Tab-separated table of C-alpha atoms and ligand atoms in Angstrom:
chain	number	residue	atom	x	y	z
L	207	MET	CA	-0.017	-0.296	-0.211
L	208	LYS	CA	1.407	3.564	-1.063
L	209	ARG	CA	-1.414	5.174	-0.168
L	210	ILE	CA	-2.883	4.699	3.741
L	211	VAL	CA	-5.590	5.950	6.126
L	212	ILE	CA	-4.728	6.123	9.831
L	213	VAL	CA	-8.360	5.586	11.696
L	214	GLY	CA	-9.855	5.697	15.168
L	215	THR	CA	-11.185	2.322	15.723
L	216	GLN	CA	-13.146	4.032	19.394
L	217	TRP	CA	-13.211	7.250	20.691
L	218	GLY	CA	-10.365	9.000	20.350
L	219	ASP	CA	-7.879	8.237	21.916
L	220	GLU	CA	-6.402	5.367	20.619
L	221	GLY	CA	-2.705	6.442	20.429
L	222	LYS	CA	-2.828	7.456	16.368
L	223	GLY	CA	-0.373	9.550	16.823
L	224	LYS	CA	2.253	7.057	17.912
L	225	ILE	CA	2.021	5.134	15.205
L	226	THR	CA	1.771	8.216	12.841
L	227	ASP	CA	4.859	8.779	14.443
L	228	TYR	CA	5.678	5.758	13.702
L	229	LEU	CA	5.136	4.426	10.068
L	230	ALA	CA	5.659	8.645	9.500
L	231	GLN	CA	9.870	7.676	9.199
L	232	LYS	CA	8.774	5.559	5.882
L	233	VAL	CA	6.779	7.771	3.782
L	234	ASP	CA	6.890	11.251	1.758
L	235	VAL	CA	3.831	12.572	3.453
L	236	VAL	CA	2.266	13.060	6.316
L	237	CYS	CA	-2.138	15.160	6.386
L	238	ARG	CA	-3.840	15.368	8.851
L	239	TYR	CA	-7.743	15.517	7.715
L	240	GLN	CA	-10.089	16.384	9.749
L	241	GLY	CA	-10.214	18.239	13.861
L	242	GLY	CA	-8.823	21.130	15.291
L	243	ASN	CA	-7.149	21.167	18.205
L	244	ASN	CA	-9.974	19.122	19.779
L	245	ALA	CA	-7.657	16.814	19.263
L	246	GLY	CA	-4.087	15.269	21.359
L	247	HIS	CA	-1.896	13.784	19.765
L	248	THR	CA	1.248	12.481	21.577
L	249	VAL	CA	4.421	11.601	20.468
L	250	ILE	CA	7.382	9.937	22.128
L	251	PHE	CA	10.683	9.492	21.607
L	252	ASP	CA	14.864	9.825	22.279
L	253	GLN	CA	12.402	9.929	25.603
L	254	LYS	CA	10.603	13.289	25.407
L	255	LYS	CA	7.473	13.913	25.169
L	256	HIS	CA	5.249	15.932	22.256
L	257	SER	CA	1.676	17.179	21.978
L	258	LEU	CA	0.528	17.726	19.199
L	259	HIS	CA	-3.241	19.149	18.990
L	260	LEU	CA	-3.277	21.004	15.441
L	261	LEU	CA	-0.119	20.068	13.197
L	262	PRO	CA	0.184	16.423	11.863
L	263	SER	CA	2.238	13.784	13.800
L	264	GLY	CA	5.177	13.692	11.534
L	265	ILE	CA	6.406	17.796	12.151
L	266	LEU	CA	8.535	16.083	14.700
L	267	ASN	CA	10.615	14.170	11.124
L	268	PRO	CA	11.986	17.693	9.002
L	269	LYS	CA	12.233	14.799	5.600
L	270	ILE	CA	8.778	14.743	5.367
L	271	THR	CA	6.106	16.869	4.418
L	272	ASN	CA	3.172	17.227	6.408
L	273	VAL	CA	0.132	19.197	5.116
L	274	MET	CA	-2.918	20.455	7.024
L	275	ALA	CA	-5.862	19.748	4.872
L	276	ASN	CA	-9.096	21.715	4.294
L	277	GLY	CA	-11.404	19.799	5.923
L	278	MET	CA	-10.049	20.787	9.329
L	279	VAL	CA	-10.444	24.293	11.554
L	280	ILE	CA	-8.127	25.838	12.131
L	281	ASN	CA	-7.100	27.826	15.522
L	282	PRO	CA	-4.107	30.060	14.218
L	283	LYS	CA	-3.293	30.794	17.770
L	284	ALA	CA	-3.329	27.499	18.864
L	285	PHE	CA	-1.629	27.497	15.321
L	286	VAL	CA	1.986	29.636	15.778
L	287	ASP	CA	2.136	28.463	19.778
L	288	GLU	CA	2.351	25.211	18.648
L	289	ILE	CA	4.364	25.603	15.148
L	290	LYS	CA	6.718	27.670	17.601
L	291	LYS	CA	8.684	24.397	19.600
L	292	ILE	CA	9.602	22.935	16.630
L	293	ASP	CA	13.128	23.537	14.763
L	294	ASP	CA	13.123	21.740	11.628
L	295	PHE	CA	10.681	21.099	9.534
L	296	LYS	CA	7.640	20.988	6.162
L	297	LEU	CA	4.794	21.815	5.890
L	298	ALA	CA	1.509	23.218	4.232
L	299	ILE	CA	-1.892	24.274	5.249
L	300	SER	CA	-4.968	24.427	2.569
L	301	ASN	CA	-5.769	27.773	1.687
L	302	ARG	CA	-9.696	25.548	2.139
L	303	ALA	CA	-10.012	25.041	5.268
L	304	HIS	CA	-11.535	26.577	8.301
L	305	VAL	CA	-10.072	29.608	10.729
L	306	VAL	CA	-11.300	29.259	14.510
L	307	LEU	CA	-11.816	32.729	16.570
L	308	PRO	CA	-12.543	33.611	19.182
L	309	PHE	CA	-16.398	33.920	19.298
L	310	HIS	CA	-16.217	30.134	18.106
L	311	SER	CA	-14.999	28.768	21.864
L	312	GLU	CA	-17.444	31.324	23.659
L	313	LEU	CA	-20.422	30.177	21.373
L	314	ASP	CA	-18.676	26.711	22.481
L	315	LYS	CA	-19.244	27.251	25.956
L	316	ALA	CA	-22.303	28.434	26.535
L	317	TYR	CA	-23.907	25.490	23.450
L	318	GLU	CA	-22.832	23.958	26.561
L	319	SER	CA	-23.962	25.522	29.693
L	320	LYS	CA	-27.322	25.473	28.396
L	321	LYS	CA	-27.754	22.222	27.643
L	322	GLU	CA	-29.703	19.500	29.327
L	323	HIS	CA	-28.017	16.652	28.299
L	324	LYS	CA	-24.688	18.254	27.741
L	325	ILE	CA	-21.554	16.505	24.903
L	326	GLY	CA	-18.759	17.159	27.003
L	327	THR	CA	-16.967	19.285	24.382
L	328	THR	CA	-13.329	19.926	24.388
L	329	HIS	CA	-14.853	23.592	24.153
L	330	LYS	CA	-11.840	24.656	21.352
L	331	GLY	CA	-14.866	25.745	19.018
L	332	ILE	CA	-15.177	23.231	17.291
L	333	GLY	CA	-18.762	22.951	16.795
L	334	PRO	CA	-19.523	26.851	16.049
L	335	ALA	CA	-16.132	26.342	13.474
L	336	TYR	CA	-17.682	23.800	11.138
L	337	THR	CA	-20.974	25.004	11.878
L	338	ASP	CA	-20.550	28.255	10.660
L	339	LYS	CA	-18.721	26.178	7.398
L	340	ALA	CA	-22.094	24.678	6.871
L	341	ALA	CA	-23.690	27.533	6.805
L	342	ARG	CA	-21.854	28.850	4.506
L	343	ILE	CA	-20.791	32.007	6.782
L	344	GLY	CA	-17.864	30.260	7.626
L	345	MET	CA	-14.416	31.123	7.449
L	346	ARG	CA	-12.024	29.961	5.495
L	347	VAL	CA	-8.008	30.095	5.776
L	348	SER	CA	-7.122	31.883	1.888
L	349	THR	CA	-9.580	35.026	3.960
L	350	PHE	CA	-7.465	34.804	6.787
L	351	VAL	CA	-4.287	36.162	5.079
L	352	HIS	CA	-5.972	38.152	3.158
L	353	PRO	CA	-5.045	41.547	5.888
L	354	GLU	CA	-8.192	43.993	4.319
L	355	ARG	CA	-10.316	40.853	3.377
L	356	PHE	CA	-9.956	39.415	6.693
L	357	TYR	CA	-10.904	42.845	8.782
L	358	GLU	CA	-13.934	43.359	6.754
L	359	LYS	CA	-14.950	38.867	7.410
L	360	LEU	CA	-14.200	39.385	10.985
L	361	MET	CA	-15.780	42.835	11.506
L	362	LYS	CA	-19.159	41.027	9.977
L	363	MET	CA	-19.075	37.969	11.865
L	364	VAL	CA	-18.298	39.816	15.605
L	365	GLU	CA	-21.284	41.850	14.827
L	366	GLN	CA	-23.844	38.825	14.258
L	367	LYS	CA	-21.786	37.181	17.129
L	368	ASN	CA	-22.034	39.581	19.408
L	369	GLU	CA	-25.691	39.230	18.924
L	370	GLU	CA	-25.187	35.524	19.920
L	371	LEU	CA	-23.337	36.372	22.708
L	372	HIS	CA	-25.830	38.477	24.142
L	373	ALA	CA	-28.684	36.294	23.616
L	374	PHE	CA	-26.980	34.250	26.197
L	375	GLY	CA	-25.664	36.548	28.510
L	376	CYS	CA	-21.655	36.564	27.735
L	377	PRO	CA	-19.441	39.675	28.103
L	378	LEU	CA	-19.494	40.838	23.788
L	379	LEU	CA	-16.093	40.748	21.782
L	380	ASP	CA	-14.221	43.140	20.179
L	381	GLY	CA	-13.291	42.905	16.838
L	382	GLN	CA	-10.453	45.534	16.715
L	383	SER	CA	-8.870	43.494	19.378
L	384	ILE	CA	-9.425	40.232	17.592
L	385	TYR	CA	-7.303	41.787	14.464
L	386	ASP	CA	-4.902	43.474	15.901
L	387	GLU	CA	-3.565	39.654	18.067
L	388	TYR	CA	-4.586	37.937	14.851
L	389	GLN	CA	-3.322	39.376	11.888
L	390	ALA	CA	0.471	38.547	14.022
L	391	TYR	CA	-0.525	35.559	13.885
L	392	ALA	CA	-1.558	35.551	9.654
L	393	LYS	CA	1.344	36.757	9.137
L	394	VAL	CA	2.518	33.609	10.414
L	395	MET	CA	1.057	30.877	8.849
L	396	ALA	CA	0.768	32.372	5.651
L	397	PRO	CA	3.517	31.402	3.851
L	398	TYR	CA	2.639	28.240	4.249
L	399	VAL	CA	-1.626	28.480	2.783
L	400	ILE	CA	-1.181	26.358	-0.763
L	401	ASP	CA	-3.704	24.180	-2.847
L	402	THR	CA	-2.509	21.087	-0.508
L	403	SER	CA	-4.776	19.001	-3.196
L	404	VAL	CA	-2.613	19.865	-5.951
L	405	LEU	CA	1.038	18.592	-3.365
L	406	LEU	CA	-1.109	16.134	-2.719
L	407	ASN	CA	-2.074	14.832	-6.248
L	408	GLN	CA	1.966	15.013	-6.445
L	409	ALA	CA	3.082	13.425	-4.778
L	410	ILE	CA	0.794	10.930	-5.634
L	411	ASN	CA	1.789	11.054	-9.440
L	412	ASP	CA	4.828	11.172	-7.847
L	413	ASP	CA	4.334	8.395	-6.560
L	414	GLN	CA	4.990	8.911	-3.502
L	415	LYS	CA	3.544	6.577	0.122
L	416	ILE	CA	1.554	9.115	1.713
L	417	LEU	CA	-0.507	8.672	5.532
L	418	PHE	CA	-3.868	10.389	5.939
L	419	GLU	CA	-4.175	11.224	9.853
L	420	GLY	CA	-7.578	11.286	11.658
L	421	ALA	CA	-7.636	12.781	14.706
L	422	GLN	CA	-10.588	11.556	17.334
L	423	GLY	CA	-12.055	7.806	16.843
L	424	VAL	CA	-15.075	6.579	13.950
L	425	LEU	CA	-17.157	6.667	17.194
L	426	LEU	CA	-17.666	10.091	17.193
L	427	CYS	CA	-18.391	11.189	13.291
L	428	LEU	CA	-21.152	12.761	13.079
L	429	ASP	CA	-22.591	10.365	10.836
L	430	HIS	CA	-21.192	7.060	12.002
L	431	GLY	CA	-20.442	8.277	15.430
L	432	THR	CA	-23.154	7.974	18.207
L	433	TYR	CA	-24.918	10.562	17.685
L	434	PRO	CA	-25.709	13.089	19.229
L	435	TYR	CA	-22.123	13.125	21.141
L	436	VAL	CA	-20.296	12.829	18.648
L	437	THR	CA	-17.942	15.391	17.245
L	438	SER	CA	-18.543	17.688	13.529
L	439	SER	CA	-16.054	16.194	11.729
L	440	SER	CA	-15.942	13.053	10.106
L	441	PRO	CA	-12.943	10.796	10.585
L	442	THR	CA	-13.620	7.266	8.940
L	443	ALA	CA	-11.640	7.026	5.724
L	444	ALA	CA	-14.942	7.119	3.367
L	445	SER	CA	-13.954	11.110	4.884
L	446	VAL	CA	-10.521	11.924	3.116
L	447	PRO	CA	-11.757	11.942	-0.371
L	448	VAL	CA	-13.753	15.130	0.395
L	449	ASN	CA	-11.299	16.387	3.228
L	450	THR	CA	-8.078	16.676	1.216
L	451	GLY	CA	-9.084	16.873	-2.821
L	452	VAL	CA	-7.818	13.810	-3.156
L	453	ALA	CA	-9.885	10.815	-5.394
L	454	PRO	CA	-11.715	8.242	-3.540
L	455	TRP	CA	-10.182	5.123	-5.875
L	456	LEU	CA	-6.524	6.805	-4.833
L	457	ILE	CA	-6.445	5.379	-1.385
L	458	ASP	CA	-4.777	1.794	-0.999
L	459	GLY	CA	-6.093	0.623	2.848
L	460	ALA	CA	-6.828	2.459	6.814
L	461	ILE	CA	-4.681	1.011	9.277
L	462	GLY	CA	-7.260	1.448	12.131
L	463	VAL	CA	-5.582	2.602	15.986
L	464	THR	CA	-6.997	-0.228	18.576
L	465	LYS	CA	-6.917	0.701	22.255
L	466	ALA	CA	-6.411	-2.464	23.610
L	467	TYR	CA	-9.339	-1.737	26.095
L	468	THR	CA	-11.741	0.933	25.542
L	469	THR	CA	-11.685	4.557	26.977
L	470	ARG	CA	-14.005	7.685	26.577
L	471	VAL	CA	-13.777	11.227	27.195
L	472	GLY	CA	-17.109	13.086	27.631
L	473	GLU	CA	-20.357	12.407	27.887
L	474	GLY	CA	-22.522	9.416	26.273
L	475	PRO	CA	-23.726	5.770	26.906
L	476	MET	CA	-20.652	3.353	26.155
L	477	PRO	CA	-21.865	-0.416	27.590
L	478	SER	CA	-18.188	-1.685	28.308
L	479	GLU	CA	-17.335	0.912	30.585
L	480	ILE	CA	-15.834	-0.014	34.097
L	481	PHE	CA	-15.973	1.832	37.424
L	482	GLY	CA	-14.406	1.079	41.184
L	483	GLU	CA	-10.647	-0.089	41.414
L	484	LEU	CA	-10.358	-1.760	38.549
L	485	ALA	CA	-11.072	1.283	36.234
L	486	HIS	CA	-9.010	3.218	38.309
L	487	SER	CA	-5.829	1.879	37.955
L	488	ILE	CA	-5.972	1.526	34.456
L	489	ARG	CA	-6.644	5.059	34.000
L	490	ILE	CA	-3.568	5.626	36.614
L	491	LYS	CA	-1.122	2.868	34.417
L	492	GLY	CA	-3.228	4.453	31.283
L	493	ASN	CA	-2.710	7.455	32.347
L	494	GLU	CA	-5.878	8.215	30.590
L	495	PHE	CA	-6.647	11.976	31.094
L	496	GLY	CA	-7.673	13.872	27.627
L	497	THR	CA	-3.919	15.037	26.849
L	498	THR	CA	-5.598	18.507	25.243
L	499	THR	CA	-8.133	18.991	28.414
L	500	GLY	CA	-6.586	16.046	30.592
L	501	ARG	CA	-10.305	14.957	32.292
L	502	PRO	CA	-10.221	11.189	33.736
L	503	ARG	CA	-10.527	9.125	30.971
L	504	ARG	CA	-13.488	6.971	31.658
L	505	ILE	CA	-12.968	3.048	30.972
L	506	GLY	CA	-14.321	-0.388	29.752
L	507	TRP	CA	-13.258	-3.297	28.310
L	508	LEU	CA	-12.662	-4.091	24.811
L	509	ASP	CA	-15.957	-3.639	22.929
L	510	THR	CA	-15.898	-5.483	19.494
L	511	VAL	CA	-19.314	-4.531	18.599
L	512	ILE	CA	-17.043	-1.423	18.441
L	513	LEU	CA	-15.294	-2.558	16.176
L	514	ARG	CA	-17.040	-4.502	14.148
L	515	HIS	CA	-18.695	-0.924	13.470
L	516	THR	CA	-16.297	1.068	12.340
L	517	LYS	CA	-14.925	-1.675	10.531
L	518	ARG	CA	-18.047	-2.413	8.113
L	519	VAL	CA	-18.382	2.225	8.033
L	520	SER	CA	-14.859	3.456	7.440
L	521	GLY	CA	-13.026	0.079	6.352
L	522	LEU	CA	-9.893	-1.558	8.384
L	523	THR	CA	-7.615	-3.323	6.246
L	524	TYR	CA	-5.217	-3.458	9.182
L	525	LEU	CA	-5.413	-2.731	13.022
L	526	ALA	CA	-2.204	-1.441	15.094
L	527	VAL	CA	-3.542	-2.601	18.751
L	528	THR	CA	-2.463	0.073	21.182
L	529	LEU	CA	-1.415	-0.127	25.144
L	530	LEU	CA	-1.629	-3.598	26.079
L	531	ASP	CA	1.376	-3.317	28.696
L	532	ILE	CA	-1.842	-1.768	31.052
L	533	LEU	CA	-3.425	-4.707	30.508
L	534	SER	CA	-0.513	-6.318	32.766
L	535	GLY	CA	-2.038	-8.215	35.669
L	536	VAL	CA	-5.433	-7.831	35.909
L	537	ASP	CA	-6.412	-11.539	36.596
L	538	THR	CA	-8.845	-11.237	34.449
L	539	LEU	CA	-9.894	-9.500	30.986
L	540	LYS	CA	-13.395	-9.539	29.141
L	541	ILE	CA	-13.989	-8.619	25.842
L	542	VAL	CA	-17.484	-7.716	24.154
L	543	THR	CA	-18.963	-9.910	22.088
L	544	HIS	CA	-22.728	-8.461	21.631
L	545	TYR	CA	-25.629	-6.316	23.645
L	546	GLU	CA	-28.267	-6.942	24.756
L	547	PHE	CA	-31.116	-4.960	23.548
L	548	GLU	CA	-35.008	-5.196	23.891
L	549	GLY	CA	-34.365	-8.937	24.923
L	550	GLU	CA	-32.146	-9.575	21.922
L	551	ILE	CA	-29.089	-10.478	21.202
L	552	ILE	CA	-27.314	-8.161	19.197
L	553	ASP	CA	-24.380	-7.101	17.301
L	554	TYR	CA	-24.673	-3.344	16.098
L	555	ILE	CA	-24.786	-0.263	17.737
L	556	PRO	CA	-28.366	1.260	17.329
L	557	SER	CA	-28.531	4.402	16.202
L	558	ASP	CA	-31.082	6.477	19.053
L	559	ILE	CA	-28.976	7.110	21.736
L	560	GLU	CA	-31.982	5.810	23.611
L	561	ASP	CA	-31.822	2.146	23.168
L	562	PHE	CA	-27.859	2.140	22.088
L	563	GLU	CA	-28.522	3.663	26.573
L	564	SER	CA	-30.434	0.326	27.963
L	565	CYS	CA	-27.890	-1.550	25.741
L	566	LYS	CA	-25.980	-4.917	27.891
L	567	PRO	CA	-22.546	-5.805	27.757
L	568	ILE	CA	-22.633	-9.651	26.656
L	569	THR	CA	-18.759	-10.181	27.626
L	570	ILE	CA	-16.776	-13.528	27.038
L	571	ASP	CA	-13.634	-14.099	29.835
L	572	MET	CA	-9.405	-14.393	28.983
L	573	PRO	CA	-7.051	-15.157	30.806
L	574	GLY	CA	-4.720	-12.283	32.330
L	575	TRP	CA	-1.186	-12.298	32.243
L	576	HIS	CA	1.243	-11.114	34.830
L	577	GLU	CA	4.364	-10.257	33.330
L	578	ASP	CA	5.851	-6.450	32.690
L	579	ILE	CA	6.080	-6.937	28.342
L	580	THR	CA	7.078	-3.635	28.346
L	581	GLY	CA	10.127	-4.833	26.768
L	582	VAL	CA	8.913	-7.651	24.140
L	583	THR	CA	10.178	-6.675	21.026
L	584	SER	CA	8.599	-9.190	18.769
L	585	PHE	CA	5.008	-11.393	19.130
L	586	ASP	CA	6.673	-14.406	19.667
L	587	GLU	CA	8.241	-13.179	23.061
L	588	LEU	CA	4.829	-12.575	24.676
L	589	PRO	CA	3.423	-14.076	27.323
L	590	ASP	CA	0.997	-16.491	26.280
L	591	ALA	CA	-2.509	-15.113	27.285
L	592	ALA	CA	-1.600	-12.038	25.403
L	593	LYS	CA	-0.948	-13.673	22.535
L	594	HIS	CA	-3.741	-15.484	23.053
L	595	TYR	CA	-5.975	-12.300	23.680
L	596	LEU	CA	-4.306	-10.159	20.275
L	597	ASN	CA	-5.368	-13.435	18.080
L	598	GLN	CA	-8.952	-13.495	20.124
L	599	LEU	CA	-9.435	-9.456	19.076
L	600	SER	CA	-8.358	-10.053	15.910
L	601	HIS	CA	-10.479	-12.905	14.432
L	602	LEU	CA	-13.772	-10.974	16.790
L	603	VAL	CA	-12.915	-7.837	14.614
L	604	GLY	CA	-11.610	-10.077	11.042
L	605	VAL	CA	-8.720	-8.724	11.180
L	606	GLU	CA	-5.128	-9.003	10.993
L	607	ILE	CA	-3.836	-7.455	13.391
L	608	ALA	CA	-0.285	-5.624	12.167
L	609	ILE	CA	1.370	-3.964	14.486
L	610	PHE	CA	1.038	-3.288	18.103
L	611	SER	CA	2.316	-1.790	21.129
L	612	VAL	CA	3.719	-2.152	23.955
L	613	GLY	CA	5.368	1.078	25.641
L	614	PRO	CA	4.786	4.759	25.058
L	615	ASP	CA	7.972	4.832	23.154
L	616	ARG	CA	8.738	5.044	19.457
L	617	ASN	CA	10.572	1.693	19.788
L	618	GLN	CA	8.223	-0.179	21.887
L	619	THR	CA	5.715	-0.609	18.680
L	620	ILE	CA	6.158	-4.327	16.923
L	621	SER	CA	5.548	-4.134	13.260
L	622	MET	CA	3.848	-8.016	12.939
L	623	LYS	CA	3.083	-6.947	9.483
L	624	ASP	CA	4.777	-4.525	6.246
L	625	VAL	CA	1.771	-2.334	6.075
L	626	PHE	CA	3.828	-0.676	3.208
U	766	LIG	P1	-15.825	18.906	20.339
U	766	LIG	O1	-14.871	18.283	19.309
U	766	LIG	O2	-15.071	19.741	21.093
U	766	LIG	O3	-17.049	19.266	20.286
U	766	LIG	O4	-16.538	17.662	21.626
U	766	LIG	C1	-17.316	16.681	21.016
U	766	LIG	C2	-17.175	15.100	22.178
U	766	LIG	O5	-15.776	14.772	21.395
U	766	LIG	C3	-16.753	14.809	23.413
U	766	LIG	O6	-16.773	13.812	23.951
U	766	LIG	C4	-14.756	15.700	23.271
U	766	LIG	O7	-14.898	14.605	24.712
U	766	LIG	C5	-15.004	14.695	22.115
U	766	LIG	N1	-13.473	14.614	21.645
U	766	LIG	C6	-12.953	15.005	20.966
U	766	LIG	N2	-12.112	15.858	20.449
U	766	LIG	C7	-11.398	14.232	21.592
U	766	LIG	C8	-9.695	14.154	21.173
U	766	LIG	O8	-9.370	13.964	20.083
U	766	LIG	N3	-10.302	12.191	21.297
U	766	LIG	C9	-11.028	11.724	22.886
U	766	LIG	N4	-12.274	12.526	22.720
U	766	LIG	C10	-12.853	14.184	21.528
C-alpha cells in the first residue's frame, strides 16, 4: 500500500499519533484531514514527550512534508503556539481549511452550559466553526491571510456572533482587538498556505507514500458515531477524499488504531464501561487523562461490536493495537462480543442514543497475564495469554493485526506485517 489512512476505531485517544509517527518514518507526506485542536496526539521519542493538537504527527521528522488539509478547522493562536516549539519542519496549510476564532470557543462554552444533555465538548470552538462552514458563513484560511478581506469578514462575524453571545448573557467581543492579535498569527501562517489538493495529487503522481492522519475516532463521527455525543467532523477513512481533495480510488487502505481496552471522554453511552478499583488502576497506569483538556477518561473493556461497526463504515485493512502493556496484571480480562437489547442479542450499534443507552454488554472471559511486557520486541516474546488476547481480538473483528505497541516510546512499537 502507498496511501494509507490512520483511523481511530473507538472514541478517540487510541494512540493514533504514536502509530502515525512510527509509520511516518517510511513515508513522504503526512496529512491531517479533519478536526482541530480538540485532538491531542502524544508522540514520545528519545525520552521526550511531544503533545500535538493541530499539527500532523509527522511534523517531528524534518524530511516529511506535513499537510493540514481542507477538512480541518484551524485555531491560528493554537497553531502559532505549537509550531514555535518545532525547529525544523516542512508544512503546507490548505487555503480551504476553516479558521476557528475566539467567538467560536465562547459560543461552544455557552451552548454547552445551556444544554440539558451536555456533549462534554473540549470547548475549543470546533462545533461552532464547522457550523459556520456548513452555514456558508465561515472564514477560510485564504481569507484569513488576506489582511483587508480578513478585517472586513471578521467585523461582520463579530457583529453577528455578539448578538448570539448577548442572547446567552456572555461578555461581548471586540473585533478590533481580535484583528490586531490575529493579524500577527496570519503573518506566521501565510507562507505555508497553498492549495494542498494540488500538492497531494502531485505527490501521488510522483508515486510518493502518504499517511492520512485522522483525529478522534469513528464513534465520534458526525454520521457514523454515537450521535449526538460526537464531534462535528468525520474521522472515517471515507471522509478523506472530500477532506483532502484526493479521489477515493487513489487511497489504498486504512489502519485502524485500537486501544487494547476502551476509553471515552465526554458524555454519552459506553456499554463496556467499568468502574471502581480496576478502572482507576487502568486509568492511572495508562495515563488516561485527556491530552487536550486533562479530563479523566472513562474506562471500559475491549468492545468488538464497536470495532466491527468501525470496520464496516470506515473499512480497515489492518489493526494497530496499542497500550497492550497496560493490561498486564489483570487476572481475568473481558471482551464485549455482542449487546443485549430489548431481550435480543444484537451485533450493531442502535442509531437512537436512548436505545444504545439500554444496551447491555455480553462478554467473554480471557485469562490475563502478569508479566511486564514493555520490553518485548516480537509477538513470539509475549506471554501466551497476551498472544491469545491479540489473536482473539483479531478473530472477533475479522481484521489482521499489523502492529502492536507495549509502551509509549517509538521503539516500543512492534511490526508484525509490513504495511507499505
Ligand atoms: P468537540 O470535538 O470539542 O466538539 O467535542 C465533542 C466530543 O468529542 C466530546 O465528547 C469530546 O470529548 C470528544 N472529543 C473531541 N476530540 C477528542 C479527542 O481527540 N479524543 C477523544 N475525544 C475527543
